[in-house]
Short mmCIF file of C-alpha atoms and ligand atoms in Angstrom, two decimals:
data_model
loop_
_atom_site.label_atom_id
_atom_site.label_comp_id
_atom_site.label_asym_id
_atom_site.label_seq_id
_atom_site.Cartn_x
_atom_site.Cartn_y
_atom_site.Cartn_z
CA UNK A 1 0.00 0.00 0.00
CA UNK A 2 1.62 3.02 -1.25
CA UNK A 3 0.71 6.20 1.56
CA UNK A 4 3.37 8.64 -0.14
CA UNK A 5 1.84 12.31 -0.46
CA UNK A 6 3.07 15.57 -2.36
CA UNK A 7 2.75 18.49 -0.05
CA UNK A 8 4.04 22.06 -1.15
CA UNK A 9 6.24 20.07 -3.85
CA UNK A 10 7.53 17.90 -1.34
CA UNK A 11 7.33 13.88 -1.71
CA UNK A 12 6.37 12.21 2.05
CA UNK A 13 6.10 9.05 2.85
CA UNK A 14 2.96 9.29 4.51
CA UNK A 15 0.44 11.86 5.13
CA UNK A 16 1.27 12.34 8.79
CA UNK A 17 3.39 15.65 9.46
CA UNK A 18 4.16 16.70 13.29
CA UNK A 19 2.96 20.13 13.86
CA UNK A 20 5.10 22.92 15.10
CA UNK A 21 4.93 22.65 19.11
CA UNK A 22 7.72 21.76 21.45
CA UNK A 23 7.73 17.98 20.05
CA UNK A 24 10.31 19.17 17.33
CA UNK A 25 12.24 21.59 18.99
CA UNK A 26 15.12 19.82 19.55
CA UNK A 27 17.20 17.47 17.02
CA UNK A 28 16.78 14.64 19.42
CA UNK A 29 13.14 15.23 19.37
CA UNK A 30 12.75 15.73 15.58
CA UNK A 31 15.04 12.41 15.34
CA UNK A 32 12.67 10.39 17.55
CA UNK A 33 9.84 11.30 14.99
CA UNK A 34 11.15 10.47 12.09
CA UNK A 35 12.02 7.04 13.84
CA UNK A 36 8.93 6.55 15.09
CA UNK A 37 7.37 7.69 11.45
CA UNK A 38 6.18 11.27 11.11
CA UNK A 39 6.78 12.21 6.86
CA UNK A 40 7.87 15.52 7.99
CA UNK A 41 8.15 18.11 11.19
CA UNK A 42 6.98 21.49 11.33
CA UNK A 43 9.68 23.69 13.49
CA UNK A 44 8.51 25.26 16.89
CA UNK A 45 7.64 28.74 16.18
CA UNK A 46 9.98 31.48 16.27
CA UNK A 47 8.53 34.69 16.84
CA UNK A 48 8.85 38.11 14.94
CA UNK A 49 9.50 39.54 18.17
CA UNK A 50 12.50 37.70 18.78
CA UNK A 51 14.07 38.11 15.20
CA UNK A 52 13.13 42.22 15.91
CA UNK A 53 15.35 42.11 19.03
CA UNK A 54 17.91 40.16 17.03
CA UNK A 55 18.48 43.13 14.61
CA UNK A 56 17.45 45.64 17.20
CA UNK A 57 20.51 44.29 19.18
CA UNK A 58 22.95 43.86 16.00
CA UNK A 59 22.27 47.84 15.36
CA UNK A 60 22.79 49.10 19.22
CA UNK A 61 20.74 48.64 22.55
CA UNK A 62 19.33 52.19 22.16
CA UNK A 63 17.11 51.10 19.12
CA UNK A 64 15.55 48.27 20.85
CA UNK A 65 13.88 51.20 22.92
CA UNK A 66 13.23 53.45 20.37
CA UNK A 67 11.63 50.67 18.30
CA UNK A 68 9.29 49.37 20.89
CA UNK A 69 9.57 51.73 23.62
CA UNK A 70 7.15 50.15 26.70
CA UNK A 71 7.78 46.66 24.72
CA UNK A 72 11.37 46.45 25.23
CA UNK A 73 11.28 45.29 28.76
CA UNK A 74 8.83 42.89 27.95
CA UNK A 75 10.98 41.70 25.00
CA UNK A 76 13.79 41.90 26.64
CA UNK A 77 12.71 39.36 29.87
CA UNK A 78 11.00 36.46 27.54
CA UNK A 79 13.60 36.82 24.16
CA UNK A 80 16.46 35.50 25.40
CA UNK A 81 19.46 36.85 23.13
CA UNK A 82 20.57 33.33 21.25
CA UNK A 83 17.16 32.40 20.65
CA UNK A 84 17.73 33.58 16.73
CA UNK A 85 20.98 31.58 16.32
CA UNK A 86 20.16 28.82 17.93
CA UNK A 87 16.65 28.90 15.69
CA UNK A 88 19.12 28.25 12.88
CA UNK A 89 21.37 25.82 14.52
CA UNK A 90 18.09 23.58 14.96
CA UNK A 91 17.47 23.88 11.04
CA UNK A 92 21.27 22.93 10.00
CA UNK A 93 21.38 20.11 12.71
CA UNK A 94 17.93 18.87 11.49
CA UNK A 95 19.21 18.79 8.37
CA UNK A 96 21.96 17.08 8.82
CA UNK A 97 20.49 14.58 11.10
CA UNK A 98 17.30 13.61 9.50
CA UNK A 99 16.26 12.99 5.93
CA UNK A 100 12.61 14.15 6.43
CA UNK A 101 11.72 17.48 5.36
CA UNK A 102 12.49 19.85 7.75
CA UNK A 103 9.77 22.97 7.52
CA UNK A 104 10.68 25.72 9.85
CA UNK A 105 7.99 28.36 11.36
CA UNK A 106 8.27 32.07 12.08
CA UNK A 107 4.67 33.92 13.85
CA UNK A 108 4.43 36.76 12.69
CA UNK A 109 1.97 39.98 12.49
CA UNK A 110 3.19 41.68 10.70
CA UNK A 111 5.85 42.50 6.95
CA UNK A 112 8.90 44.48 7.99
CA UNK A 113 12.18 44.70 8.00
CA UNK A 114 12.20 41.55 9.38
CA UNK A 115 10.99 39.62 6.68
CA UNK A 116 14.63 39.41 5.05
CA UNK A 117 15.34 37.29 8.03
CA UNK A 118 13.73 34.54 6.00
CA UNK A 119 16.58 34.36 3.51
CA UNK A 120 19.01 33.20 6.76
CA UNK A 121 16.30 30.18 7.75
CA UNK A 122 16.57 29.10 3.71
CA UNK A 123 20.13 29.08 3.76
CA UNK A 124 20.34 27.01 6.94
CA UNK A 125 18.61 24.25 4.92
CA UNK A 126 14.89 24.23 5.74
CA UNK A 127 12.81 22.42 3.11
CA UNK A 128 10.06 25.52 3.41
CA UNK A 129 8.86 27.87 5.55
CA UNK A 130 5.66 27.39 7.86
CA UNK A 131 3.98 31.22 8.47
CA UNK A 132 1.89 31.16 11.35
CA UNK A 133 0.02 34.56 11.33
CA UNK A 134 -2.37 35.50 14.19
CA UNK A 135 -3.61 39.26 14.39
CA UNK A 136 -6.12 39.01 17.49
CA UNK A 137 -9.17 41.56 15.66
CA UNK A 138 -9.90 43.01 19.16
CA UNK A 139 -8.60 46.14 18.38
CA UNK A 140 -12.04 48.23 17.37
CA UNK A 141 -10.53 51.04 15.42
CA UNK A 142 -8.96 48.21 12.65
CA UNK A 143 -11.01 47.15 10.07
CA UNK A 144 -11.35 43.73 8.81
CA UNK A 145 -9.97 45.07 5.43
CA UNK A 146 -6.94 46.56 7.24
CA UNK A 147 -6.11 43.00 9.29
CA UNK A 148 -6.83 41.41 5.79
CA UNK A 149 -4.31 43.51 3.70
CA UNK A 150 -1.61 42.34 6.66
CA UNK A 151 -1.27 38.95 5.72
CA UNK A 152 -0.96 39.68 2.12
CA UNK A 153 1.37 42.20 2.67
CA UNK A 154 3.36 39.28 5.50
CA UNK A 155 3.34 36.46 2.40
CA UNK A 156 4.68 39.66 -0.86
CA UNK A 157 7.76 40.60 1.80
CA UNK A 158 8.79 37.07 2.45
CA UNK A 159 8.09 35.57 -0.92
CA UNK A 160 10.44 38.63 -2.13
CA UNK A 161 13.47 36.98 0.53
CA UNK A 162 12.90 33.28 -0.30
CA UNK A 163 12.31 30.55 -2.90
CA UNK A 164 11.53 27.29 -0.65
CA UNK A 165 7.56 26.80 -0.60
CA UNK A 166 5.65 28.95 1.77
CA UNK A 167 2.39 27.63 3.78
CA UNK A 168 0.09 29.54 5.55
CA UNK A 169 -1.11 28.60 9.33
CA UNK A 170 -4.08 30.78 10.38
CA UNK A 171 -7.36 30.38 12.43
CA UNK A 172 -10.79 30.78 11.18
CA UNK A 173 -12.07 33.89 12.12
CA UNK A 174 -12.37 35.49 9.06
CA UNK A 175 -15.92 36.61 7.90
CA UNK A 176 -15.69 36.32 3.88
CA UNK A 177 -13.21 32.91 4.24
CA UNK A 178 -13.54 31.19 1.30
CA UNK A 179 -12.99 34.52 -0.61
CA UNK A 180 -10.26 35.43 1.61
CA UNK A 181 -8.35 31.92 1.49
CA UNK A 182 -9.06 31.53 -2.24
CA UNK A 183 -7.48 34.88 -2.87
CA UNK A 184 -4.43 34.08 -0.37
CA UNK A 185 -4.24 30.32 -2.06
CA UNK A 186 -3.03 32.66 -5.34
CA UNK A 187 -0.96 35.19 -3.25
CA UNK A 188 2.73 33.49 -3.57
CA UNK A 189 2.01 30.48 -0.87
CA UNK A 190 1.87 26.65 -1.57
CA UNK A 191 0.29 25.53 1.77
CA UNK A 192 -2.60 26.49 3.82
CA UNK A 193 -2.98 25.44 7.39
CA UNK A 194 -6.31 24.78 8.38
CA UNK A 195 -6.58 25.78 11.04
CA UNK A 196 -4.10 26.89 14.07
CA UNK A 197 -5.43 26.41 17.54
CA UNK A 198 -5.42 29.15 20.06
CA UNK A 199 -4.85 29.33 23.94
CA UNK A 200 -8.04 30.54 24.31
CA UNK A 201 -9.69 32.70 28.07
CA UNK A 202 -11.86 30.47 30.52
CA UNK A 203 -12.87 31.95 33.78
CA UNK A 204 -12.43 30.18 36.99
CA UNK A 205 -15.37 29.89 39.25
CA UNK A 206 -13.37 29.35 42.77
CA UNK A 207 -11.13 31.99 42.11
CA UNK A 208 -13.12 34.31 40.35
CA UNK A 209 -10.53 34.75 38.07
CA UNK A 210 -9.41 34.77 34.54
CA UNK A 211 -7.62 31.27 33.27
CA UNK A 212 -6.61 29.91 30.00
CA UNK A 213 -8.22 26.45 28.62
CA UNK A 214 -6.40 23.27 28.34
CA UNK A 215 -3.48 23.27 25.41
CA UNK A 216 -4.81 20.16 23.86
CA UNK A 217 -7.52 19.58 20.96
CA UNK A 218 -10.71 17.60 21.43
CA UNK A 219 -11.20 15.32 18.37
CA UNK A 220 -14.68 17.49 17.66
CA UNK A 221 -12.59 20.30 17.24
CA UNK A 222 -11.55 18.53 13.79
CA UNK A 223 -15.39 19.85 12.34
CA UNK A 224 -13.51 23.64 11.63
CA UNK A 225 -10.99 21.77 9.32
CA UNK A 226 -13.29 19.23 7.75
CA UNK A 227 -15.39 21.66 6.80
CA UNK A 228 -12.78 24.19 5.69
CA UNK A 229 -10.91 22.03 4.11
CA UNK A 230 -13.50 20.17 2.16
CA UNK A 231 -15.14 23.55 0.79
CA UNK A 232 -12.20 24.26 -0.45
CA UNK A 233 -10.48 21.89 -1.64
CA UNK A 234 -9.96 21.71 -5.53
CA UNK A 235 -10.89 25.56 -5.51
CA UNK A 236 -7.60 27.45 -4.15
CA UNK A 237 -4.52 27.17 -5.72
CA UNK A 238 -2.26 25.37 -3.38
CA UNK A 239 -2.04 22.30 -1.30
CA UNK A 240 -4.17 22.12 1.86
CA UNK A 241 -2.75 20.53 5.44
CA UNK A 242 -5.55 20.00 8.38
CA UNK A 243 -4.68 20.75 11.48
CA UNK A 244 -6.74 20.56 15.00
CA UNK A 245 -8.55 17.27 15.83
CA UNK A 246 -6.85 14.58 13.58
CA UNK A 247 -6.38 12.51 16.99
CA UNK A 248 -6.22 9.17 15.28
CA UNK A 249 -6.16 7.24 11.89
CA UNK A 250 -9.55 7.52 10.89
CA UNK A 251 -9.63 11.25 11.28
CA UNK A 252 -6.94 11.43 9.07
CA UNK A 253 -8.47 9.25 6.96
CA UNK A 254 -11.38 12.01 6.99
CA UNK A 255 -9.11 14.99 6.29
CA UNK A 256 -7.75 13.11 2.93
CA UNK A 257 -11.34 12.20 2.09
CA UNK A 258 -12.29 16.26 2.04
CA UNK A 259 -9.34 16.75 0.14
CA UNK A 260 -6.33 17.38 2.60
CA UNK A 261 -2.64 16.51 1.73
CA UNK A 262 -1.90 15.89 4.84
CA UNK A 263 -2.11 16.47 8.52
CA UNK A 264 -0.25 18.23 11.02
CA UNK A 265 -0.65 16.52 14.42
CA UNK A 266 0.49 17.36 17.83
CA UNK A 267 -2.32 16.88 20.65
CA UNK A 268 -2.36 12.96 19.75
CA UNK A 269 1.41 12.77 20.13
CA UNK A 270 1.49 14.61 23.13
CA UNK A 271 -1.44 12.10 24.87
CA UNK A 272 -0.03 8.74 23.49
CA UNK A 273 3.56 9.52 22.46
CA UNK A 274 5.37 9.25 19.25
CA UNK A 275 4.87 5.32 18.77
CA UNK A 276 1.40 6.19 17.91
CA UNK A 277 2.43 7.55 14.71
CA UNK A 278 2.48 3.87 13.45
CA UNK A 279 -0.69 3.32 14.95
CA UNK A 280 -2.30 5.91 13.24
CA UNK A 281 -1.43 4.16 9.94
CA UNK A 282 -1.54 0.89 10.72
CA UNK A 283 -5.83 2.28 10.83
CA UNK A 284 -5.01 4.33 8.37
CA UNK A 285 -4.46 0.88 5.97
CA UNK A 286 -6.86 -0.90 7.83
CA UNK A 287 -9.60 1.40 6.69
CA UNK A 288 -7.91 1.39 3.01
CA UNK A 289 -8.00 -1.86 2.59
CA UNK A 290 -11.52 -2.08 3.58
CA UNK A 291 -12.34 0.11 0.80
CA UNK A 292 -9.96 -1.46 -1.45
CA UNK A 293 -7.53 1.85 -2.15
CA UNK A 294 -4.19 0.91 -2.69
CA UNK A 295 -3.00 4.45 -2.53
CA UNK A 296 -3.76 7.75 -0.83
CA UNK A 297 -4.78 9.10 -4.91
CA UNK A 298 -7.53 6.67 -4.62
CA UNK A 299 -9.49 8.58 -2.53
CA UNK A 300 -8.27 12.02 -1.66
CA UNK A 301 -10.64 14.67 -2.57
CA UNK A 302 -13.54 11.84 -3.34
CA UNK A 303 -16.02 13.86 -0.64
CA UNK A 304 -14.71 17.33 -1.07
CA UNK A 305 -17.36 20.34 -2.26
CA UNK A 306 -16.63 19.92 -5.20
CA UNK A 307 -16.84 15.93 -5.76
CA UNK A 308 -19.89 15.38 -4.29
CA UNK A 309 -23.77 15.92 -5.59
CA UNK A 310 -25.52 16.79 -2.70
CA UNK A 311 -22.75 19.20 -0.24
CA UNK A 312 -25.30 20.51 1.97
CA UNK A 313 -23.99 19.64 4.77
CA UNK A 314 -20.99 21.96 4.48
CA UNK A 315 -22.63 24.91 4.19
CA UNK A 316 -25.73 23.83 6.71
CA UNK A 317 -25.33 25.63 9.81
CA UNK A 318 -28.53 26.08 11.11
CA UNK A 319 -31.66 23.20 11.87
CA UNK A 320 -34.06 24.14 10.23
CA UNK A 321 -32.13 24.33 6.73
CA UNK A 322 -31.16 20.58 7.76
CA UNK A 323 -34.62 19.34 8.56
CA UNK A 324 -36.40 21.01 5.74
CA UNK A 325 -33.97 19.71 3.03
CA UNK A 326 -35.48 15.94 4.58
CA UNK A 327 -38.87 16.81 4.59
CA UNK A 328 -38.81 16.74 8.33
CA UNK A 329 -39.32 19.64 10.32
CA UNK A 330 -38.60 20.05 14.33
CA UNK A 331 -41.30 19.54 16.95
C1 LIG B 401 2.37 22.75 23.49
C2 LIG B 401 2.01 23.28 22.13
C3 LIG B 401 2.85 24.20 21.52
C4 LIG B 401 2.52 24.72 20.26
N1 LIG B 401 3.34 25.63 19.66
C5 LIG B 401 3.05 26.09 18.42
C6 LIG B 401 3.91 26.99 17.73
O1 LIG B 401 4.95 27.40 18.23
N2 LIG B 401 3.55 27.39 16.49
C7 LIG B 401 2.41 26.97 15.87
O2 LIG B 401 2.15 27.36 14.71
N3 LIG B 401 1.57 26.10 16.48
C8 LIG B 401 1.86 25.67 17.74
N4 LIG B 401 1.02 24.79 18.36
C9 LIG B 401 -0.23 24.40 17.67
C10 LIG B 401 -0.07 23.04 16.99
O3 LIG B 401 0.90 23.07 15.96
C11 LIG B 401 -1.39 22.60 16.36
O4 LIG B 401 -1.77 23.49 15.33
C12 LIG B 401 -2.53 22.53 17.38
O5 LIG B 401 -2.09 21.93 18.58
C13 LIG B 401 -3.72 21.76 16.83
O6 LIG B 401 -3.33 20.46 16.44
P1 LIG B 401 -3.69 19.17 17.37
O7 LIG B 401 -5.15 19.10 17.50
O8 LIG B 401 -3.09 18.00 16.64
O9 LIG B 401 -3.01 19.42 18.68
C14 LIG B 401 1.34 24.27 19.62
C15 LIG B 401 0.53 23.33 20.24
C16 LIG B 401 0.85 22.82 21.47
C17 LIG B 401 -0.06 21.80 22.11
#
């Protein structure tokens, strides 16, 4: 059974990539993955802040302050001052240790003079670049035009620094999305991310007091990319990975169904560890064979938007629509 994918250009073995997190930010780490099967790794995310301080520092301490003022403190107490280098150390030593694609990460929010940083993570080797791009609309003054025009303007400066494919990791809170993702899949990337999952606020009852929820995905959360991902599939102009949810093999089998490439995964490694790569597609087969498909072409796409007669439930949101279309309506 043949499980090879192409993502972003790149030939993997299997459709199972490990998602940027803390699982692959060391070689050791990234080395235990490919043992234990992941295709690829996506880098831990390194942060536009700390490649700001990086240059801020290279051109004197005076225009860390002047370039962030009140930030620089902050900046100054969580960046600590070799996190840049050793960013890039991580990329050659990957590289040089494992023979899986190595796909590094910057977040970022936003396309300055920062973006020629990129050229330094190509030369250190890394098979493409991962840009994870949050810009939290809770500013009210900032139209959604204005946040929009940012992530354009993010993927023109980098694609200007580097050739290696570029993906896209985002969340879904977009209001026109399969506009705005269409029109990105055509912008210079050849990967979209669907989606990123954010520490999101949860209030404590005992304490009366703000708290964060838990870091791990539930395996419903996978709806947002099934959805995304199958309405869009065969419609933008670049591959499509799903992250959030894939906890075992037949949610990946799902995501490849709707049309995915592949799937980033971290929550199910952190749970059960990195042997359960195998036992993701040891289902993964299981379920192919059951259906006869030999190879991961056999069926990806087959129940995306666009393959399928009736796609009403990808657009259904609401009941009624749903029990109307049946002839049934609710008591
Ligand atoms: C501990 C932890 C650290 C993470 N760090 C990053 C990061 O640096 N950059 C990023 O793009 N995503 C990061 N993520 C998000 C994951 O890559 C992934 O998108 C998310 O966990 C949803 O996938 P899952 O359901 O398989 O966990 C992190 C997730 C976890 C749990």
């Amino acid at each position: 059974m043949d499980l090879s994918v192409t993502y972003m250009g790149l030939k993997i073995a299997n459709p199972i990539i490990v998602g940027s997190s803390g699982l692959t930010s060391t070689v050791d780490g990234i080395k235990h993955l490919e043992e234990s099967g992941a295709a690829a790794v996506v880098l831990k995310s390194l942060f536009e802040e700390e490649i700001l301080f990086e240059i801020s520092r290279a051109s004197g301490e005076g225009a860390v302050v002047n370039n962030y003022g009140e930030a620089a403190e902050y900046i100054r107490y969580y960046v600590r001052e070799e996190n840049v280098s050793n960013y890039l150390k991580l990329i050659e030593n990957a590289k040089k240790t494992v023979a899986i694609p190595v796909i590094a990460s910057i977040n970022c929010v936003s396309a300055g003079e920062w973006v020629n940083f990129a050229k330094s993570i190509e030369s250190a080797g890394a098979d493409a670049l991962e840009l994870n791009i949050f810009i939290m609309p809770s500013d009210p003054r900032i139209t959604s035009e204005a946040i929009e025009r940012r992530y354009f303007d993010i993927i023109a400066g980098i694609r200007t620094h580097v050739k290696i494919p570029l993906a896209l990791k985002i969340g879904y809170h977009f209001s026109g999305m399969a506009y705005f993702l269409t029109s990105l899949s055509s912008s210079g990337i050849q990967g979209l991310v669907l989606f990123n999952r954010f520490v999101s606020p949860d209030v404590d009852l005992k304490t009366l007091s703000l708290t964060a929820m838990p870091v791990y995905s539930a395996s419903i959360e996978l709806a947002h990319s099934l959805r995304w991902i199958g309405i869009l599939a065969g419609r933008v102009k670049c591959d499509l990975a799903a992250s959030t949810g894939v906890h075992d093999g037949l949610s990946l089998a799902k995501v490849l169904l709707v049309g995915a490439s592949c799937a980033q995964i971290a929550t199910a490694i952190y749970k059960n560890g990195a042997k359960y790569i195998e036992v993701m597609l040891d289902d993964l087969r299981t379920w192919m064979a059951s259906h006869s498909f030999r190879s991961i072409s056999d069926f990806r796409g087959k129940v995306s938007f666009k393959n399928i007669e009736d796609p009403i439930h990808y657009e259904q949101a609401q009941f009624m629509k749903y029990f109307s279309h049946h002839g049934k309506w609710m008591a």
